[in-house]
Coordinates of C-alpha atoms in Angstrom, one line a residue:
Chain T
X218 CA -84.8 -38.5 21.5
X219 CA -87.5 -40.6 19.7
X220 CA -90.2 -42.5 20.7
X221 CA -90.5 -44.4 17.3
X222 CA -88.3 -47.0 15.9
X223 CA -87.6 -45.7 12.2
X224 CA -85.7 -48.3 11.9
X225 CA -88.5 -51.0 12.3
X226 CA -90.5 -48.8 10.2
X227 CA -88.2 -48.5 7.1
X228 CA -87.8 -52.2 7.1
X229 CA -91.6 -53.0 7.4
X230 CA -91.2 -50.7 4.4
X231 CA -89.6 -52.3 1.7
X232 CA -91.3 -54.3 -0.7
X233 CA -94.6 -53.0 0.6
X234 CA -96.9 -52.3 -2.5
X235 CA -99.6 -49.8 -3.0
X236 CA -102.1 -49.1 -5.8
X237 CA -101.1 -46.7 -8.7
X238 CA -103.2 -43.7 -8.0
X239 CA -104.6 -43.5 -11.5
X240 CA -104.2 -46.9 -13.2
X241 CA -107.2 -46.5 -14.4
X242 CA -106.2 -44.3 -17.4
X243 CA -102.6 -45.0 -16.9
X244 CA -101.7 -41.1 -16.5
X245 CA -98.5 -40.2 -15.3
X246 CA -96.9 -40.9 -12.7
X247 CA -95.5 -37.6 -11.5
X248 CA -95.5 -34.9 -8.9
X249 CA -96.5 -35.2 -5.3
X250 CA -99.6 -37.0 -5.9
X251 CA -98.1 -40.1 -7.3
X252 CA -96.4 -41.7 -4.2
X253 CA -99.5 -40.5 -2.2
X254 CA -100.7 -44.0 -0.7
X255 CA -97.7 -44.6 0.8
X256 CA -98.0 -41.4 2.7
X257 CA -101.3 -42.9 4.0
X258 CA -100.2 -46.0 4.6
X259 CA -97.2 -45.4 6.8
X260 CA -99.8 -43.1 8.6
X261 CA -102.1 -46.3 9.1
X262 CA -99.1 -48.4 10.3
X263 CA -97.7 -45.8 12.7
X264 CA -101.8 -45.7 14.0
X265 CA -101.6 -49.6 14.5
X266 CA -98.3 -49.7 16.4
X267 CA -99.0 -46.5 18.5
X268 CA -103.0 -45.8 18.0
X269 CA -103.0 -43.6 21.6
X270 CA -100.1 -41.2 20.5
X271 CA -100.0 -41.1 16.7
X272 CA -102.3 -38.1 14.8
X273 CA -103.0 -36.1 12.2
X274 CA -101.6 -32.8 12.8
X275 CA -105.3 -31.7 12.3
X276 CA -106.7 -34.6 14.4
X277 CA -104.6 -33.5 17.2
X278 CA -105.6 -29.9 17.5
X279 CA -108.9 -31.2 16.7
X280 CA -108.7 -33.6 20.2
X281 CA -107.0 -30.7 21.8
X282 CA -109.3 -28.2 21.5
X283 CA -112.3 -31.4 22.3
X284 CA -111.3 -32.2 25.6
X285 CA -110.9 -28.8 26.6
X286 CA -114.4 -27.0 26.3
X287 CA -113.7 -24.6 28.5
X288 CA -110.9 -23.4 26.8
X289 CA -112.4 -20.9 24.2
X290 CA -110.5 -17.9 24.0
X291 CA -107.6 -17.7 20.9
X292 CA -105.4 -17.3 24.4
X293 CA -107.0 -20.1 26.4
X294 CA -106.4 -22.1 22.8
X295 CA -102.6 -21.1 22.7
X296 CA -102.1 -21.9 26.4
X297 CA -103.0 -25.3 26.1
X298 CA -99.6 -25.8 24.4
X299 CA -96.7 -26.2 27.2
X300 CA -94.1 -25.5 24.6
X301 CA -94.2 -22.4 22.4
X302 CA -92.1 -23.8 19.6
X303 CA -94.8 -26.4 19.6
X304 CA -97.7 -23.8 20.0
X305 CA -95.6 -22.2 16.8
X306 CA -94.8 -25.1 14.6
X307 CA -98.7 -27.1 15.1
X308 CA -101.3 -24.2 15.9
X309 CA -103.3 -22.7 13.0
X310 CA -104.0 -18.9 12.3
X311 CA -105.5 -16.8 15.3
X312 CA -108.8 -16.6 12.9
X313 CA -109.2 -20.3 12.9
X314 CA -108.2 -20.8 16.1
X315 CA -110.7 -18.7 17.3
X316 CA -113.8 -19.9 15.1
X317 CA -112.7 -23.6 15.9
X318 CA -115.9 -25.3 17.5
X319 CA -117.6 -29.3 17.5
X320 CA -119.1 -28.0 14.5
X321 CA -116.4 -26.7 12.6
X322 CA -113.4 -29.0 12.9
X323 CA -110.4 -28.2 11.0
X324 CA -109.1 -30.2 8.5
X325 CA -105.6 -31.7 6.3
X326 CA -104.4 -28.6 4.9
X327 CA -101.3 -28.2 2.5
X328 CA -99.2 -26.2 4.7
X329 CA -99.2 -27.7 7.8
X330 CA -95.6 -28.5 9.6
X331 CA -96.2 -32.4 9.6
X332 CA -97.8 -35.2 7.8
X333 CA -98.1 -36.9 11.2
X334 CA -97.8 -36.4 14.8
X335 CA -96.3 -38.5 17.3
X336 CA -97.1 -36.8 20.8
X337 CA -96.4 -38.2 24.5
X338 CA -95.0 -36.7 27.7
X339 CA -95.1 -33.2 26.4
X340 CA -92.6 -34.4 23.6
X341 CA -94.1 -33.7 19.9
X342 CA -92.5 -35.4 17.7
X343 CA -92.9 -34.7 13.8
X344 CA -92.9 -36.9 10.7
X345 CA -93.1 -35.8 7.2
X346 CA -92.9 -38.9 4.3
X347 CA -91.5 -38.3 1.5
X348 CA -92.0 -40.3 -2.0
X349 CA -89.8 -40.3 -4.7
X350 CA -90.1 -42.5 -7.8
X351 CA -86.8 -43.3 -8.6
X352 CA -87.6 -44.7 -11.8
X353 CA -86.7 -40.9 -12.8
X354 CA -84.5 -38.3 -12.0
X355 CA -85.6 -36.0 -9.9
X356 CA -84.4 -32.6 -8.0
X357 CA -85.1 -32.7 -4.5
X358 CA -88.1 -32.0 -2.5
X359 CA -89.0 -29.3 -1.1
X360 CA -88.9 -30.2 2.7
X361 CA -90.0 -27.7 5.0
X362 CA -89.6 -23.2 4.8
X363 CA -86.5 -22.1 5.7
X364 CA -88.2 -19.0 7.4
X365 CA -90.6 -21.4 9.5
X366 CA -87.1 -22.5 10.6
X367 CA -85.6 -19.7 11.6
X368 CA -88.6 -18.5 13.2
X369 CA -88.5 -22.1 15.0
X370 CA -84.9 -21.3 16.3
X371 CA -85.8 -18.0 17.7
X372 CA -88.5 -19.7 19.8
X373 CA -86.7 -22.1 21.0
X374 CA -83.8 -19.9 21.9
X375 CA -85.7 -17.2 23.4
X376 CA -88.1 -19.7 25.4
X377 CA -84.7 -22.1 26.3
X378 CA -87.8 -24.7 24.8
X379 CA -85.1 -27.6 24.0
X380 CA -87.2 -30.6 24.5
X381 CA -90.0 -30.8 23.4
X382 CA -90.1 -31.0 19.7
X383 CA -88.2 -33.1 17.6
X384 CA -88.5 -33.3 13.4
X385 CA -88.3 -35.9 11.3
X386 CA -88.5 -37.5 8.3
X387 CA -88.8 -40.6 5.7
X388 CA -88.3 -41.0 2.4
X389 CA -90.2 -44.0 0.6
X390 CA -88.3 -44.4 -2.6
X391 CA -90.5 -46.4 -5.2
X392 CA -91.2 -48.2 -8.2
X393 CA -94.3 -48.5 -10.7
X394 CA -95.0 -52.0 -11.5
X395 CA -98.0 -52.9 -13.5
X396 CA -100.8 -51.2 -11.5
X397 CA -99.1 -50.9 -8.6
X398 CA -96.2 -49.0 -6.8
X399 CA -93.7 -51.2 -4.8
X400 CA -91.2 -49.7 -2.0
X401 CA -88.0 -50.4 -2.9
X402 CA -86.2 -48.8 0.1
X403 CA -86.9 -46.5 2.6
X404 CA -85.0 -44.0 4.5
X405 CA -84.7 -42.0 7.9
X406 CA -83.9 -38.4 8.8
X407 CA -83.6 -36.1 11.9
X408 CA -83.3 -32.8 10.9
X409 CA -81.7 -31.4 14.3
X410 CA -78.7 -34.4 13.0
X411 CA -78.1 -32.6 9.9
X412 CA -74.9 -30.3 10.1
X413 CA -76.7 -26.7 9.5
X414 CA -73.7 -25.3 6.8
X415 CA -75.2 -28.4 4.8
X416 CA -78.7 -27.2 4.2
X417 CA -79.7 -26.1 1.1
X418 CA -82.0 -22.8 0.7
X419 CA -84.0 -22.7 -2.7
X420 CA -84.7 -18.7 -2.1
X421 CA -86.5 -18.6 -5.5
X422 CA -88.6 -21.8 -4.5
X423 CA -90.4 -19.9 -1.5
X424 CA -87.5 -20.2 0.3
X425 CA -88.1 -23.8 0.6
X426 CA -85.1 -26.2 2.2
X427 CA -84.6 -28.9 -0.4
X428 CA -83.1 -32.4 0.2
X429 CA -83.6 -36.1 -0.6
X430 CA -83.8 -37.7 2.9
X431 CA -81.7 -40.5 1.5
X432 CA -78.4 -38.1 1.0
X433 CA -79.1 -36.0 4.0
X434 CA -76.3 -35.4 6.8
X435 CA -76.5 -36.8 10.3
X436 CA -73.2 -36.0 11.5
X437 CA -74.4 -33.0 13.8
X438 CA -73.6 -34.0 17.1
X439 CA -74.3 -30.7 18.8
X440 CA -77.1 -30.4 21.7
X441 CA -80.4 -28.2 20.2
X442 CA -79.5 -25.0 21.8
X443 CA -76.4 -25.3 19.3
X444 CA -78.3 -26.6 16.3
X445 CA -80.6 -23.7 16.5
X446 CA -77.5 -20.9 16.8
X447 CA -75.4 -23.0 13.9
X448 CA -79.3 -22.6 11.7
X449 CA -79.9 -19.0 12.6
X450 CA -75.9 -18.2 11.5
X451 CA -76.0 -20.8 8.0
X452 CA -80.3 -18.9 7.6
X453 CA -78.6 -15.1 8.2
X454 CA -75.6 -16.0 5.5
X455 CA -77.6 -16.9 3.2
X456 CA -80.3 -14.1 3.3
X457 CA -77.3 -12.0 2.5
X458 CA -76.0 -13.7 0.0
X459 CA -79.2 -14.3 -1.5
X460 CA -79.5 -10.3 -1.7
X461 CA -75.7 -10.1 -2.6
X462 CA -77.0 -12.5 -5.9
X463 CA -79.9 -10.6 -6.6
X464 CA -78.0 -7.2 -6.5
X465 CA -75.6 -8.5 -9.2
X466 CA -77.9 -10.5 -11.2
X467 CA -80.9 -8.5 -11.0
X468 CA -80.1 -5.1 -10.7
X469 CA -76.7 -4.3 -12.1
X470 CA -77.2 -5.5 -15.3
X471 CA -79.7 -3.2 -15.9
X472 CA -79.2 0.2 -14.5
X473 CA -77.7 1.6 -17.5
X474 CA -80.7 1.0 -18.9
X475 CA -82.8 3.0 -15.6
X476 CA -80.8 6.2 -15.4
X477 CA -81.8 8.8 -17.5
Chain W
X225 CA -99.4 -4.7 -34.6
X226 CA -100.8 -8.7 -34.7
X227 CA -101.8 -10.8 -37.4
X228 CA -104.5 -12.5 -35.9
X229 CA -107.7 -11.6 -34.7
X230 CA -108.1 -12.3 -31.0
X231 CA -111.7 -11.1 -31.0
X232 CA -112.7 -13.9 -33.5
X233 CA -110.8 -16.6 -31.3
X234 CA -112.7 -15.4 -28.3
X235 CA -115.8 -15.1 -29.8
X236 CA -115.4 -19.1 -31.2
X237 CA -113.8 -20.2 -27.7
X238 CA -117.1 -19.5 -26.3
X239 CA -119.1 -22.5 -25.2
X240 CA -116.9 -24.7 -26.6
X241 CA -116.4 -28.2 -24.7
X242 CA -113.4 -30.7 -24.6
X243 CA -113.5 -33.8 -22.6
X244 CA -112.4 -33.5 -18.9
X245 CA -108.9 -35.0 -18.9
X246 CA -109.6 -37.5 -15.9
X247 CA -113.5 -38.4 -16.5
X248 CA -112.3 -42.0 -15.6
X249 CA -111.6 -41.7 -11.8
X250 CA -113.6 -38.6 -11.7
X251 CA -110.4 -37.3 -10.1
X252 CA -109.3 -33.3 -9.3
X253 CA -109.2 -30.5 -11.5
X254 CA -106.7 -28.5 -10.4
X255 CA -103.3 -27.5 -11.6
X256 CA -102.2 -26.8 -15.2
X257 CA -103.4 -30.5 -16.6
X258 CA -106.7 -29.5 -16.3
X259 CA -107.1 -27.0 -18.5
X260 CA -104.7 -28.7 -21.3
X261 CA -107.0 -29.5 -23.5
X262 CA -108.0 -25.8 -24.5
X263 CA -104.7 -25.2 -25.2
X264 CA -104.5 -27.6 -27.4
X265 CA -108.2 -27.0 -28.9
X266 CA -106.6 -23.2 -29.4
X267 CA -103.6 -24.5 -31.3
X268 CA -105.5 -26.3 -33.5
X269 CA -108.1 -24.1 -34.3
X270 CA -105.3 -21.2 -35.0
X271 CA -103.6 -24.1 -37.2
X272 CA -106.4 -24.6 -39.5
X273 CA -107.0 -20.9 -39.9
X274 CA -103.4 -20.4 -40.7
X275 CA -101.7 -23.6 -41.5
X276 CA -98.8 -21.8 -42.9
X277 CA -98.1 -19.4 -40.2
X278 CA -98.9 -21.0 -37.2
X279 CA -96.1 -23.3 -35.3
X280 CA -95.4 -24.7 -31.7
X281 CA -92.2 -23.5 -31.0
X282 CA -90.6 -26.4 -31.2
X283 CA -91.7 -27.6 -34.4
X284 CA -90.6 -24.1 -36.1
X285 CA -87.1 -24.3 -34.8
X286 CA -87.9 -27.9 -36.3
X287 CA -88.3 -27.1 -39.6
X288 CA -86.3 -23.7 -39.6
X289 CA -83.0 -26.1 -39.0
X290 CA -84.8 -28.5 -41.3
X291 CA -85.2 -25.8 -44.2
X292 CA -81.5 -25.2 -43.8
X293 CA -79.6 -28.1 -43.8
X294 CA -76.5 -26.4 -44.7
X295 CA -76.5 -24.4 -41.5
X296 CA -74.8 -26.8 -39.1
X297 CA -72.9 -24.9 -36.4
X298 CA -74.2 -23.4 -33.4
X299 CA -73.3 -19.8 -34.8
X300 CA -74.8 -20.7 -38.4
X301 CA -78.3 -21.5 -36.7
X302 CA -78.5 -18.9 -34.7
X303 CA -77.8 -16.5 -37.8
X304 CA -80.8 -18.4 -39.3
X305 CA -82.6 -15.9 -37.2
X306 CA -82.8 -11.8 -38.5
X307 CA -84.2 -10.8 -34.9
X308 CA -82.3 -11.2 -32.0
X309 CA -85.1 -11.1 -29.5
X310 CA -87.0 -14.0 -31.4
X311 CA -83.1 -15.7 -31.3
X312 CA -83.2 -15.0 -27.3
X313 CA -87.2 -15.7 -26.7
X314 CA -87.3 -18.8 -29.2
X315 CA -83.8 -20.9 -29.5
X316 CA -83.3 -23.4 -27.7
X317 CA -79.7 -23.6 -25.6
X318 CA -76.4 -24.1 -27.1
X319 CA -75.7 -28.2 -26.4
X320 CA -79.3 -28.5 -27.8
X321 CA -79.0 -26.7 -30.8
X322 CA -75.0 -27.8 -31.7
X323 CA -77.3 -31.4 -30.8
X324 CA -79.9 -31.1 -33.4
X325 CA -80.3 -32.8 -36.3
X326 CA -83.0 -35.0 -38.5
X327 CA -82.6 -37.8 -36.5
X328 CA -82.8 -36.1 -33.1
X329 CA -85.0 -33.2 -33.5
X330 CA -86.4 -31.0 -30.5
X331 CA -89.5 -32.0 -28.6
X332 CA -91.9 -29.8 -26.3
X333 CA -90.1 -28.1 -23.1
X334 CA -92.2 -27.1 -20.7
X335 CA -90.0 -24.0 -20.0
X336 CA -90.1 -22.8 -23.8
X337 CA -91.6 -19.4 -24.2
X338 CA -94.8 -19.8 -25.8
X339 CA -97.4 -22.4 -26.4
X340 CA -97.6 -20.6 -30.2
X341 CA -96.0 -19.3 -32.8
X342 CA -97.5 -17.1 -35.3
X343 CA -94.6 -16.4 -38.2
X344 CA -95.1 -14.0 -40.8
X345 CA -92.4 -11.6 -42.7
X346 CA -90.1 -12.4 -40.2
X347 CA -92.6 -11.0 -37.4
X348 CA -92.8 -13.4 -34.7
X349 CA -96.3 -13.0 -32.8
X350 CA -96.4 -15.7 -29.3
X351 CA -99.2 -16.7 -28.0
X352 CA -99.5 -18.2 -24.9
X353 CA -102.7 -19.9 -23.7
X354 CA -103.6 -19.8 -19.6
X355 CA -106.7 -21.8 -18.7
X356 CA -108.4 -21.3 -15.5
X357 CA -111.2 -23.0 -13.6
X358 CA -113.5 -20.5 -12.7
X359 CA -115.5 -22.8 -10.1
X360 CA -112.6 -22.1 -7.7
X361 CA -111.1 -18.7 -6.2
X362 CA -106.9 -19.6 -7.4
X363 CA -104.2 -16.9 -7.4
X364 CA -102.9 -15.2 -10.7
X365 CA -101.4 -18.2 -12.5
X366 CA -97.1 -17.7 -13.3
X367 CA -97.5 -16.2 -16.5
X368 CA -93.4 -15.8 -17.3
X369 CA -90.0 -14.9 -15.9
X370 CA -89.6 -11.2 -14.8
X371 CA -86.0 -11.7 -15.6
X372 CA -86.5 -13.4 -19.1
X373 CA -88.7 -10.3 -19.5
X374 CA -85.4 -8.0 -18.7
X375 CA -83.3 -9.7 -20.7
X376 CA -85.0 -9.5 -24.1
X377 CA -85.7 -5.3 -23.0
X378 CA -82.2 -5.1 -22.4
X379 CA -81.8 -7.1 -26.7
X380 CA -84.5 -4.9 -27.4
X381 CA -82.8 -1.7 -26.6
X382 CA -79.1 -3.0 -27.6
X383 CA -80.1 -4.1 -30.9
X384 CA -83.0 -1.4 -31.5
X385 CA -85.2 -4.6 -32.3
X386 CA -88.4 -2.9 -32.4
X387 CA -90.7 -4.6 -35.0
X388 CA -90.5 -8.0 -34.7
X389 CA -91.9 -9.8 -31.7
X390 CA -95.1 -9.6 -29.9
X391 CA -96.2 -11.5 -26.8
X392 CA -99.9 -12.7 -26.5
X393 CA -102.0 -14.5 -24.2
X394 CA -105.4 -16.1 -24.2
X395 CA -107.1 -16.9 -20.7
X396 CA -109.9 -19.4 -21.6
X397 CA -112.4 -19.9 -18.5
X398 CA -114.1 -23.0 -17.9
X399 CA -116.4 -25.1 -16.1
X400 CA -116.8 -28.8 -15.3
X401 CA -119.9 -29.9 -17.1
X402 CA -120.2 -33.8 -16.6
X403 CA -117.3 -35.7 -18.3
X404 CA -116.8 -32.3 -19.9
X405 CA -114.9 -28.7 -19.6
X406 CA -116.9 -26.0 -21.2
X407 CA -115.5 -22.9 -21.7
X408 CA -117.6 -19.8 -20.3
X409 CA -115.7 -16.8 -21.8
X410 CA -112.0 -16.4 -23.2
X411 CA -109.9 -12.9 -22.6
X412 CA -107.4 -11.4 -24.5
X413 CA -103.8 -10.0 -23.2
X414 CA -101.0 -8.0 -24.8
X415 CA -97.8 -7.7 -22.5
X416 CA -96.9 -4.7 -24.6
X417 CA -100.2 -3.1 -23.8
X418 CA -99.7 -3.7 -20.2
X419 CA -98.3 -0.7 -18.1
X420 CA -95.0 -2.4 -16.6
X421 CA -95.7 -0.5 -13.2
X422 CA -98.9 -2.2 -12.8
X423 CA -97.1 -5.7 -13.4
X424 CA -96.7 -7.7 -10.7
X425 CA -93.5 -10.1 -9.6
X426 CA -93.5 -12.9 -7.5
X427 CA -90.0 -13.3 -6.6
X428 CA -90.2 -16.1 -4.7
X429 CA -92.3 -17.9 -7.0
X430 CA -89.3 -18.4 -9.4
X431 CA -89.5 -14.7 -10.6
X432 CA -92.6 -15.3 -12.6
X433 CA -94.6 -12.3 -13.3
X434 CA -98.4 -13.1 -12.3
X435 CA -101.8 -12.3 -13.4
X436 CA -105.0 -13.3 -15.2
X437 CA -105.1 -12.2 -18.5
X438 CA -108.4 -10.8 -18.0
X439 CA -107.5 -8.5 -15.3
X440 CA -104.1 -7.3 -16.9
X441 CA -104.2 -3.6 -18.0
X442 CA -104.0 -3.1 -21.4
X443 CA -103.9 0.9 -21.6
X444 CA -100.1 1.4 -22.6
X445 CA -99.9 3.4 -25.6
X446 CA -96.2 4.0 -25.9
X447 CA -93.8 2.7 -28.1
X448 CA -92.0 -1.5 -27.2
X449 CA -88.9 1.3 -26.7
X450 CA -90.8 3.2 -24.4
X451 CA -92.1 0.0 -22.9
X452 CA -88.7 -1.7 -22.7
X453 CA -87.0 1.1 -20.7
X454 CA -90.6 1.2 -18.3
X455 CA -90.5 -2.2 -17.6
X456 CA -86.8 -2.2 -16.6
X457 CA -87.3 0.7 -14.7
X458 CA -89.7 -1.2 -13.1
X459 CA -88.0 -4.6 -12.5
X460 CA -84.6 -2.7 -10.8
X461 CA -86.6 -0.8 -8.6
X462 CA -88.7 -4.1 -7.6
X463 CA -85.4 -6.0 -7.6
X464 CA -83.9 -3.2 -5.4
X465 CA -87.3 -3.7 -3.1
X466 CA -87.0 -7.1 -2.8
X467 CA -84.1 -7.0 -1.5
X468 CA -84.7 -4.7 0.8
X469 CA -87.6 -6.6 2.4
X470 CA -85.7 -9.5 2.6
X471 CA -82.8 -7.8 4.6
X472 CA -85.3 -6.4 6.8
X473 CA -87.5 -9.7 7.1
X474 CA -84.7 -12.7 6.9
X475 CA -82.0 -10.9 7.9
X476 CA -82.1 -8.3 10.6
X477 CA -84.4 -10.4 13.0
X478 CA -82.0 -12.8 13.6
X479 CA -78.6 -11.3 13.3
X480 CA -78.9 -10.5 17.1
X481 CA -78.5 -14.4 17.8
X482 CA -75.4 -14.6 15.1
X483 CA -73.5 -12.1 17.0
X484 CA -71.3 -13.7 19.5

C-alpha cells in the first residue's frame, strides 16, 4: 500500500542537479553530508506534489500536538496516535513529549525514524533518502536499527496493528560535476518487500541494518503479520549468533591468559 | 619510560591558534576534521624538536623498507622488526607489505595505530593526538580497538615483550575564535598508566575503547606484565557481559514470537 508514486519520483530524479555543498573550498566530497541537497530537494518535491500530507517527522508532531491544545498530558500526547507502532516509531522521549509547548517546538533531530512523512487516512507512510556518490566505492549505509525493528515487530504483533505504517526508501545515486552534483539514477525500496533472511545486521555498527537500496530484495510476498514473525526469527538468529561470534572471538582466545 | 616530555608539549600547545579548516562557508565544526589541524601542528612541532626520531607511521615503515632494500619478502620485512608488538601495532597487512616497493610506497590509513611515532633504540613510543571542541558537551571520542588492545597483551605476554612500546595520547582543547581554533589547554594520557578496570568499551561502537584523555586515570603503578594480564582480565569479563546483555536484551524478548 502506497499513496506515493516512487516511480514518478525516481524518474523526476534523474539528471536533476544540486549545488556541491562546499564548492567553495572544494573539500571533499564524503560522508552523509555530501549528497545532503538532494535529501532536501526530494522533500521540497514530495511538499509540491502532496503539500496537505507530506512532513517533516518533526513538523508533524509539531502540527499534532498544535491542533490539539487540550491534549497536554505525556498520555493525552501518546493517545493522539491510533496506531501504537506509529506512536512507537514517530513519538519522541516521554521528557520531550511532556515539555513540548507553542513555545518550544521540537526540531530535525539525527535519530529520528524518517526523513519525511507521508500521512493520510490513518496510514503513515515513511521515507528515508539515501545518497551515495558513486564516483567511489562505498560500503553500505546504515539504514535504520535493527533493535527499533524488532521492537517495531513486537508492536505490531501484539497490537495485530498491520496497516497503518508502511517504510520506505530511495536511494539518489550521484555524480560531482564541476560545482554541482547531478542524479544519475535513482532507486526505490519497501522494506516489508525485502525477504527478512536477506537483511544484513552490522552488530558492531550499533546494530545498524546496512543496504544500498539499489541491491535490496523485493521478492517478499508475505502479508505484514508474516514479515514481522520472519524479522523477529532472522533478528533472534542473529543475536545468537552474534553472541556465538563474540564468545569465540572475544573471549576464548584469551582465557588462558585470565585464569590464574 | 618516554622520551619526550609531554609537559613541555602541553605547556607550548597552550594558546596556540591554527586556521579554522572551513572559515570559507563558515560551515560546522564538528567531527574529527575539525580539530585536524592540531594534529598536524603537534606532529610538526614534535618533528622539529626531534627530526630524527619522530615519524608518521607510515613514513617509518617507509623508510624502514627503504633502508633495507635487500629485505624483499613478506617474512624478511617483518623480521626487519626486533619487537613483535611494534610488528603487530605498526605493520601494515600482508598484500600491502609483499606490495611495497619505491615506486608504490604506503600512504596514511586512517585505521593505522597512531598519528606518531617516536623511534629510539628500538623503543617505539605512539602518540596519538585527540582534539576536542570544548564549546560543545560530545561523548568520549573512540580512542582504539578493545580487541587490537587484547591482541598485542596476548604478544605481550607470549613473547615477554616488555620494553619496547608505549602508547600516548594528547587531547588538545579548543575554541572557535573568528576564522581561528585556539587551543585552551592540552592533557596528557598514558594507556599503561590507566587502570584497565576503569577502561571503558563501547562494543557497539566497533569495539573502541572511549574516553577523553583528560579524564582517563593515570594511577596504575604495575608493571605492562601486570597491566597486560589486568586489562585482559578485564576485556573477557566485559566480553562475557556483553554478551550476556545482549542475550537478555536482543534475544530473550523476542524468542516467545520465534516459537511456533
Amino acid at each position: 500500500m502506497s499513496n506515493i508514486s516512487y516511480v514518478k519520483i525516481l524518474s523526476w530524479l534523474e539528471n536533476k542537479e544540486v549545488d556541491r555543498p562546499n564548492a567553495a573550498d572544494n573539500g571533499t566530497l564524503s560522508g552523509h553530508a555530501a549528497g545532503e541537497p538532494f535529501e532536501k530537494l526530494v522533500y521540497r518535491h514530495l511538499k509540491e506534489l502532496y503539500p496537505n500530507n507530506v512532513y517533516k517527522q518533526y513538523e508533524f508532531l509539531n502540527d499534532l500536538y498544535r491542533r490539539n491544545p487540550e491534549s497536554i498530558t505525556i498520555k493525552d500526547r501518546q493517545a493522539l496516535f491510533n496506531s501504537p507502532v506509529a506512536l512507537f516509531l514517530l513519538s519522541r522521549g516521554d521528557a520531550a513529549t511532556r515539555d513540548w509547548d507553542i513555545q518550544n517546538v521540537f526540531e530535525e533531530k539525527q535519530n529520528d525514524t524518517a526523513d519525511i512523512l507521508f500521512h493520510k487516512n490513518e496510514y503513515f507512510e515513511l521515507i528515508d533518502v539515501k545518497t551515495r556518490n558513486i564516483s567511489k566505492a562505498a560500503q553500505a549505509p546504515n539504514i535504520i536499527s535493527a533493535y527499533k525493528v524488532a521492537q517495531m515487530c513486537a508492536i505490531i504483533l501484539d497490537n495485530q496493528d498491520f496497516d497503518t505504517v508502511g517504510i520506505n526508501y530511495v536511494e539518489v545515486d550521484w555524480l560531482p560535476k564541476e560545482d554541482k552534483l547531478v542524479c544519475t539514477q535513482a532507486h526505490y525500496g519497501n522494506l516489508f518487500k525485502a525477504t527478512p533472511n536477506t537483511l544484513y545486521i552490522n552488530w558492531a555498527a550499533a546494530m545498524q541494518i546496512q543496504f544500498h537500496v539499489s541491491e535490496l530484495d523485493q521478492t517478499y510476498t508475505g502479508t505484514l503479520e508474516e514479515w514481522a514473525k520472519a524479522y523477529l526469527k532472522m533478528f533472534v538468529a542473529s543475536a545468537e549468533h552474534r553472541c556465538d561470534i563474540m564468545y569465540k572471538k572475544y573471549v576464548k582466545p584469551f582465557k588462558k591468559y585470565v585464569e590464574e
